[in-house]
mmCIF file of C-alpha atoms in Angstrom:
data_model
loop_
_atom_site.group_PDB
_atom_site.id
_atom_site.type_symbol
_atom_site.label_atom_id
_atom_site.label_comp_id
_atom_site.label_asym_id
_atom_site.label_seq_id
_atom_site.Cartn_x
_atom_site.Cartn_y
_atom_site.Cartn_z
ATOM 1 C CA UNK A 1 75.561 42.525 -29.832
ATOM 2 C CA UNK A 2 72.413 41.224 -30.541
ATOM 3 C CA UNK A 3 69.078 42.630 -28.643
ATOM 4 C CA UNK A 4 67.965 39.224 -26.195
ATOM 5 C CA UNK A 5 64.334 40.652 -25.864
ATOM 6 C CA UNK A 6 63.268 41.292 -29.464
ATOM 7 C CA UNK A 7 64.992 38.055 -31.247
ATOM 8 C CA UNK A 8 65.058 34.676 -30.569
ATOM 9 C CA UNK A 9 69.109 33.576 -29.246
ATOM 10 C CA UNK A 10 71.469 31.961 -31.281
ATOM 11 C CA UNK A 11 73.450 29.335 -30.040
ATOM 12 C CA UNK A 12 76.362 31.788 -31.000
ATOM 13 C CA UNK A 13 74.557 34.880 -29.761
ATOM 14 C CA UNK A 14 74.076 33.019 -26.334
ATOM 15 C CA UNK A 15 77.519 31.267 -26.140
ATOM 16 C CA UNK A 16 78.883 35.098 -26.730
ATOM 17 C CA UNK A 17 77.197 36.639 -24.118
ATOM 18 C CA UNK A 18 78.395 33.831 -21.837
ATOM 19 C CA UNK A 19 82.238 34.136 -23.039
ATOM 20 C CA UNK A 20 81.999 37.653 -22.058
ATOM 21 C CA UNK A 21 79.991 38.036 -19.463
ATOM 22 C CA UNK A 22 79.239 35.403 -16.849
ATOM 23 C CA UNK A 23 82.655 33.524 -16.303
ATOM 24 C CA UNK A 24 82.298 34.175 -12.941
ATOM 25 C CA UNK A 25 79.115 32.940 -12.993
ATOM 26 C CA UNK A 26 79.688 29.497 -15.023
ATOM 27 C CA UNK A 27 78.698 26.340 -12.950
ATOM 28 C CA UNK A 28 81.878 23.706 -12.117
ATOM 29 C CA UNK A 29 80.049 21.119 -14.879
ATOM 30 C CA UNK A 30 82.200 19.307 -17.267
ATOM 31 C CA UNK A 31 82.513 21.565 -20.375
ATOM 32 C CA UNK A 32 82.291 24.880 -18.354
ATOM 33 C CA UNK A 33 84.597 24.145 -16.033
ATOM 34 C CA UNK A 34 87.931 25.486 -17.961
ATOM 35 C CA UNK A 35 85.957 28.860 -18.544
ATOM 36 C CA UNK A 36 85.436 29.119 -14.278
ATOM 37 C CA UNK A 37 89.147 28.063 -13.100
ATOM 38 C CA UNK A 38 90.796 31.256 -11.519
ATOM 39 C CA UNK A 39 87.888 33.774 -12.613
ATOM 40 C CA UNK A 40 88.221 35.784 -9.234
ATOM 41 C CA UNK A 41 84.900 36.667 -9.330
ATOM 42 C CA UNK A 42 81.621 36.779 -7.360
ATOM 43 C CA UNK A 43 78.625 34.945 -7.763
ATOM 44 C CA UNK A 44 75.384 36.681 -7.527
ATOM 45 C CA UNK A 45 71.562 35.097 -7.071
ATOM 46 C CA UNK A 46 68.684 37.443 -7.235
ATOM 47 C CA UNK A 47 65.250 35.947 -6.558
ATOM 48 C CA UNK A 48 61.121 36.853 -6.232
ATOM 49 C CA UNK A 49 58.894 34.760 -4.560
ATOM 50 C CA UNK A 50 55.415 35.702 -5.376
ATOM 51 C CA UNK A 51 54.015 32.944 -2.804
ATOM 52 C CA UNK A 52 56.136 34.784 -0.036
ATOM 53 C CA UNK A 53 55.991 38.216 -1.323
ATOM 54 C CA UNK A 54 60.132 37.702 -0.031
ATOM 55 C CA UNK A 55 62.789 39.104 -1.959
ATOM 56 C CA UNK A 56 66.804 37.810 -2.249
ATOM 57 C CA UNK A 57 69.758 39.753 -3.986
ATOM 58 C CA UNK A 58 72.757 37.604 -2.349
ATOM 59 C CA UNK A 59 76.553 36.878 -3.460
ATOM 60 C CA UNK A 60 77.089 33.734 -2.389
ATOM 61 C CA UNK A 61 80.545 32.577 -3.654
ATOM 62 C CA UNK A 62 83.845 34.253 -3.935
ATOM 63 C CA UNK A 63 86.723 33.278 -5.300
ATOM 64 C CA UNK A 64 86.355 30.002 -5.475
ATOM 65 C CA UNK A 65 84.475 30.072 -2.177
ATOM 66 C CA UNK A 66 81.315 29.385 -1.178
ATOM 67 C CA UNK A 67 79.935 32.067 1.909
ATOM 68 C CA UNK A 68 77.615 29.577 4.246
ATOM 69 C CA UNK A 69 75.147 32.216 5.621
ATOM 70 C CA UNK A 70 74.515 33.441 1.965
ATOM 71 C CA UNK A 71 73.974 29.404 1.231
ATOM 72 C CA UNK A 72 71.833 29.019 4.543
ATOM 73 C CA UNK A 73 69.441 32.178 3.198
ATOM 74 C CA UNK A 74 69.394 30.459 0.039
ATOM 75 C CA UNK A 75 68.226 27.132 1.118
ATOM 76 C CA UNK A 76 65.774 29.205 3.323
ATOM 77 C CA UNK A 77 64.545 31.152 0.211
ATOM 78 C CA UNK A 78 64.076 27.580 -1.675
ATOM 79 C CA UNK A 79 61.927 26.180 1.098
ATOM 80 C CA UNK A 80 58.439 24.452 0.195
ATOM 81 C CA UNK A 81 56.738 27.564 1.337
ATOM 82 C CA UNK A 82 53.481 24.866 2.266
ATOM 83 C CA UNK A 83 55.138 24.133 4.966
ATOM 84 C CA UNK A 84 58.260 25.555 5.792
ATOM 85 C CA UNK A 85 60.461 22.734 5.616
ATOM 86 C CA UNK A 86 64.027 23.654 4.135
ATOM 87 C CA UNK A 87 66.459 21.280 2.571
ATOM 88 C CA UNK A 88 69.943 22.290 1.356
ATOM 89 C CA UNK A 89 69.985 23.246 -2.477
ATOM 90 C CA UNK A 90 72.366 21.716 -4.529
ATOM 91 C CA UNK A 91 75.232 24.227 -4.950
ATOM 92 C CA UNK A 92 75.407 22.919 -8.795
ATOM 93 C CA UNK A 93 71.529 24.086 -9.338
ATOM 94 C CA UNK A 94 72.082 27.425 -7.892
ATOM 95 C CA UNK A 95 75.668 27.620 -10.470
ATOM 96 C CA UNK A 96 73.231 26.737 -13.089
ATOM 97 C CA UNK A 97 70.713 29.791 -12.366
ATOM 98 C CA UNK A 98 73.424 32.493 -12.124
ATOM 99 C CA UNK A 99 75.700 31.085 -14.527
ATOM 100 C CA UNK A 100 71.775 31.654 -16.860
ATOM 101 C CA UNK A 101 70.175 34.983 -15.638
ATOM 102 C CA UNK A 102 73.825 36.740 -15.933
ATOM 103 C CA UNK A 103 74.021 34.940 -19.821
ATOM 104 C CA UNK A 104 70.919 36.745 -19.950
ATOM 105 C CA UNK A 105 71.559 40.111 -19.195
ATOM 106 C CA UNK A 106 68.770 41.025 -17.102
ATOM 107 C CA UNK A 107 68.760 43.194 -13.457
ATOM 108 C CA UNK A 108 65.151 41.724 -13.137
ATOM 109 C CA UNK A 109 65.259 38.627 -10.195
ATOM 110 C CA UNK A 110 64.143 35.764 -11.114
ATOM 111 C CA UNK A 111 60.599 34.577 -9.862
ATOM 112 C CA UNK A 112 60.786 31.549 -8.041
ATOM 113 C CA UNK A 113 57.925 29.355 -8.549
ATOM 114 C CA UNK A 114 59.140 25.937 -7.065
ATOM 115 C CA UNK A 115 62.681 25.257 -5.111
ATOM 116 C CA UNK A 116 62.773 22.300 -2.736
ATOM 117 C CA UNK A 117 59.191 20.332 -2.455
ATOM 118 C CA UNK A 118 58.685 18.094 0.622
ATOM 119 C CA UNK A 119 56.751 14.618 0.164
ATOM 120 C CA UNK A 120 53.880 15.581 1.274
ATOM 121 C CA UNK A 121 53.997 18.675 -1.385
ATOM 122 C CA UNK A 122 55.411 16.667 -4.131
ATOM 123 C CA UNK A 123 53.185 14.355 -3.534
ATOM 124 C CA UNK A 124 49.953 16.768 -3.689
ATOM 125 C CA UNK A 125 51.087 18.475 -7.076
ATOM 126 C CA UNK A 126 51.568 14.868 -8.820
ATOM 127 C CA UNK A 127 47.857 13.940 -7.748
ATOM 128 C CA UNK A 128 46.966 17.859 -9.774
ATOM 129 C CA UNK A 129 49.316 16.802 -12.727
ATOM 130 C CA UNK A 130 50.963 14.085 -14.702
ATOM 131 C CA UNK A 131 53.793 16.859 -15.343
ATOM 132 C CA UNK A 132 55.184 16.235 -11.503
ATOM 133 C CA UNK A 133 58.020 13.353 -11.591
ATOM 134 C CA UNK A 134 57.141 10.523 -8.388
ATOM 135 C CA UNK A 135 61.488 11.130 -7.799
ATOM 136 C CA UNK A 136 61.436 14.613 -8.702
ATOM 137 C CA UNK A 137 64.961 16.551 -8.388
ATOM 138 C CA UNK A 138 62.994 19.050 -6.457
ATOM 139 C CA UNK A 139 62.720 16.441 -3.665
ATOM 140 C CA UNK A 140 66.624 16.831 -2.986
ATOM 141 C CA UNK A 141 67.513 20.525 -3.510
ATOM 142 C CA UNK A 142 68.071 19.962 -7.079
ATOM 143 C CA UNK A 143 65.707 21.507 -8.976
ATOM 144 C CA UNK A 144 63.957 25.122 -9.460
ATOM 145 C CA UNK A 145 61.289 26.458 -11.676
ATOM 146 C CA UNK A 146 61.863 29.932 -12.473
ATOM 147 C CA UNK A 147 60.381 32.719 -14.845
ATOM 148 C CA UNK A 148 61.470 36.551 -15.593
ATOM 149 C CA UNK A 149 59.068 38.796 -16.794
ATOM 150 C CA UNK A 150 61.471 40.630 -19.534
ATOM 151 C CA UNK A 151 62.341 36.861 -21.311
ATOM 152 C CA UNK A 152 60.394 34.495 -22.622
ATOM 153 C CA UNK A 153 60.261 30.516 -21.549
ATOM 154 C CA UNK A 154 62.133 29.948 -24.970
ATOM 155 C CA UNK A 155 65.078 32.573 -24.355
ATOM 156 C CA UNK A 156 65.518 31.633 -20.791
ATOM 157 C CA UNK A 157 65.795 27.750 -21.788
ATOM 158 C CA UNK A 158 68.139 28.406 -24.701
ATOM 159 C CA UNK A 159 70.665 29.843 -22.175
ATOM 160 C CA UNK A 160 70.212 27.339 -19.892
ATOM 161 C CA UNK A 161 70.949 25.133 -22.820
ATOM 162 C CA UNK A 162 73.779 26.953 -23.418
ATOM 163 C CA UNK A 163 75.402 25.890 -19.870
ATOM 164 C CA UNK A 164 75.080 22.232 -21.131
ATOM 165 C CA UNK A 165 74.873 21.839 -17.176
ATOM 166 C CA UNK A 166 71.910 19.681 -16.451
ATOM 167 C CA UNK A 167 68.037 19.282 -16.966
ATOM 168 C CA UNK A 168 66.081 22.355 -18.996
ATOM 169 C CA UNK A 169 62.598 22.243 -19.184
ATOM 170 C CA UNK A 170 60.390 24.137 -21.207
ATOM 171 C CA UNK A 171 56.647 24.885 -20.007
ATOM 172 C CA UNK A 172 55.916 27.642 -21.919
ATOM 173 C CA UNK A 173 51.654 27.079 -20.812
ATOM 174 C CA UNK A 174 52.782 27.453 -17.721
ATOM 175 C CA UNK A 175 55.416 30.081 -18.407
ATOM 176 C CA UNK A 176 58.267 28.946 -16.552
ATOM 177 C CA UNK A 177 61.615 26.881 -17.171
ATOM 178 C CA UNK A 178 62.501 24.255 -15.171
ATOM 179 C CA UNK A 179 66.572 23.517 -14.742
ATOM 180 C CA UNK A 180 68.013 20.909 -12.261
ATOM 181 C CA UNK A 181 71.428 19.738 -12.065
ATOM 182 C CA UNK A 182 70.998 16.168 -13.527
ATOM 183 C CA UNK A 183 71.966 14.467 -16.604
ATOM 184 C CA UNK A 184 72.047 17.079 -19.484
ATOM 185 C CA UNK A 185 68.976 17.188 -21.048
ATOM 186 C CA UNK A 186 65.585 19.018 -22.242
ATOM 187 C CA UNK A 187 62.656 18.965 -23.132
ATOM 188 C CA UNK A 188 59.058 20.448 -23.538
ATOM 189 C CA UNK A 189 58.434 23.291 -26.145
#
């Protein structure tokens, strides 16, 4: 197996990892879907904030069922921490992140930069920077930005790549990735 944190991924190298390790972790998106049916598995999220200081390690689905009060801490962890307000996250985004950080291999958390954004928030951060979309996904619970300190921006994006399950942005000035559970795509460098 090839070492993640001293190469750059290979589509195969990536796709391998996936195959063997994070079934149960694969997002119900056209193309990954066959690779999820009947895994009888959990599914695990394990999140930093550094603007809360808070700290989640939750399984939130198993066997083919979501668990509501791990889904209700979620969408609390995913608040706009500006002002508190909390929106429920789009069960595909938070497929997407697992389905990722297990492809990965990592028992760091993910920190969470940006979940769910308000208006008001949204709103604030486009005035600061042409990089914030007027309709962004983070507006509905569909979007996160996330970095881990043992990856870089380009190995965490070419596994979320590898889920072919929705947006992938690369910020690597910023040092974070971007996914969301829209239209397959990516971009940034």
């Amino acid at each position: 197996m090839q070492d993640v944190s001293k190469s750059n991924l290979t589509r195969r190298a990536i796709l391998g990892a996936f195959g063997a390790t994070a079934i149960s972790a694969a997002p119900f998106f056209p193309g990954v879907t066959a690779h999820a049916r009947g895994a009888g598995d959990i599914r695990r999220l394990h999140f930093y904030s550094g603007r809360t200081g808070e700290s989640m390690n939750v399984i939130y689905w198993i066997d083919g069922t979501y668990i509501p009060e791990s889904l209700a801490e979620i969408n609390h962890f995913f608040r706009d921490w500006r002002n508190n307000a909390v929106i429920n996250i789009d069960a595909r985004t938070i497929d997407f992140l697992a389905a990722a950080h297990n492809m990965l291999r990592v028992n760091e958390p993910y920190m969470l930069l940006s979940g769910y954004r308000s208006p008001q928030t949204n709103a604030m951060l486009r005035a600061r920077s042409r990089n914030v979309a007027q309709n962004s996904l983070h507006l509905h619970g569909q979007a996160a930005d996330v970095r881990l300190r043992s990856r870089s921006v380009q190995q965490i994006a070419q596994a979320a790549q590898a889920c072919n399950a929705g947006g992938v942005g690369r910020y690597s000035r910023s040092d974070f990735v971007h996914f969301d559970c829209g239209a397959v795509r990516s971009w940034g460098t």
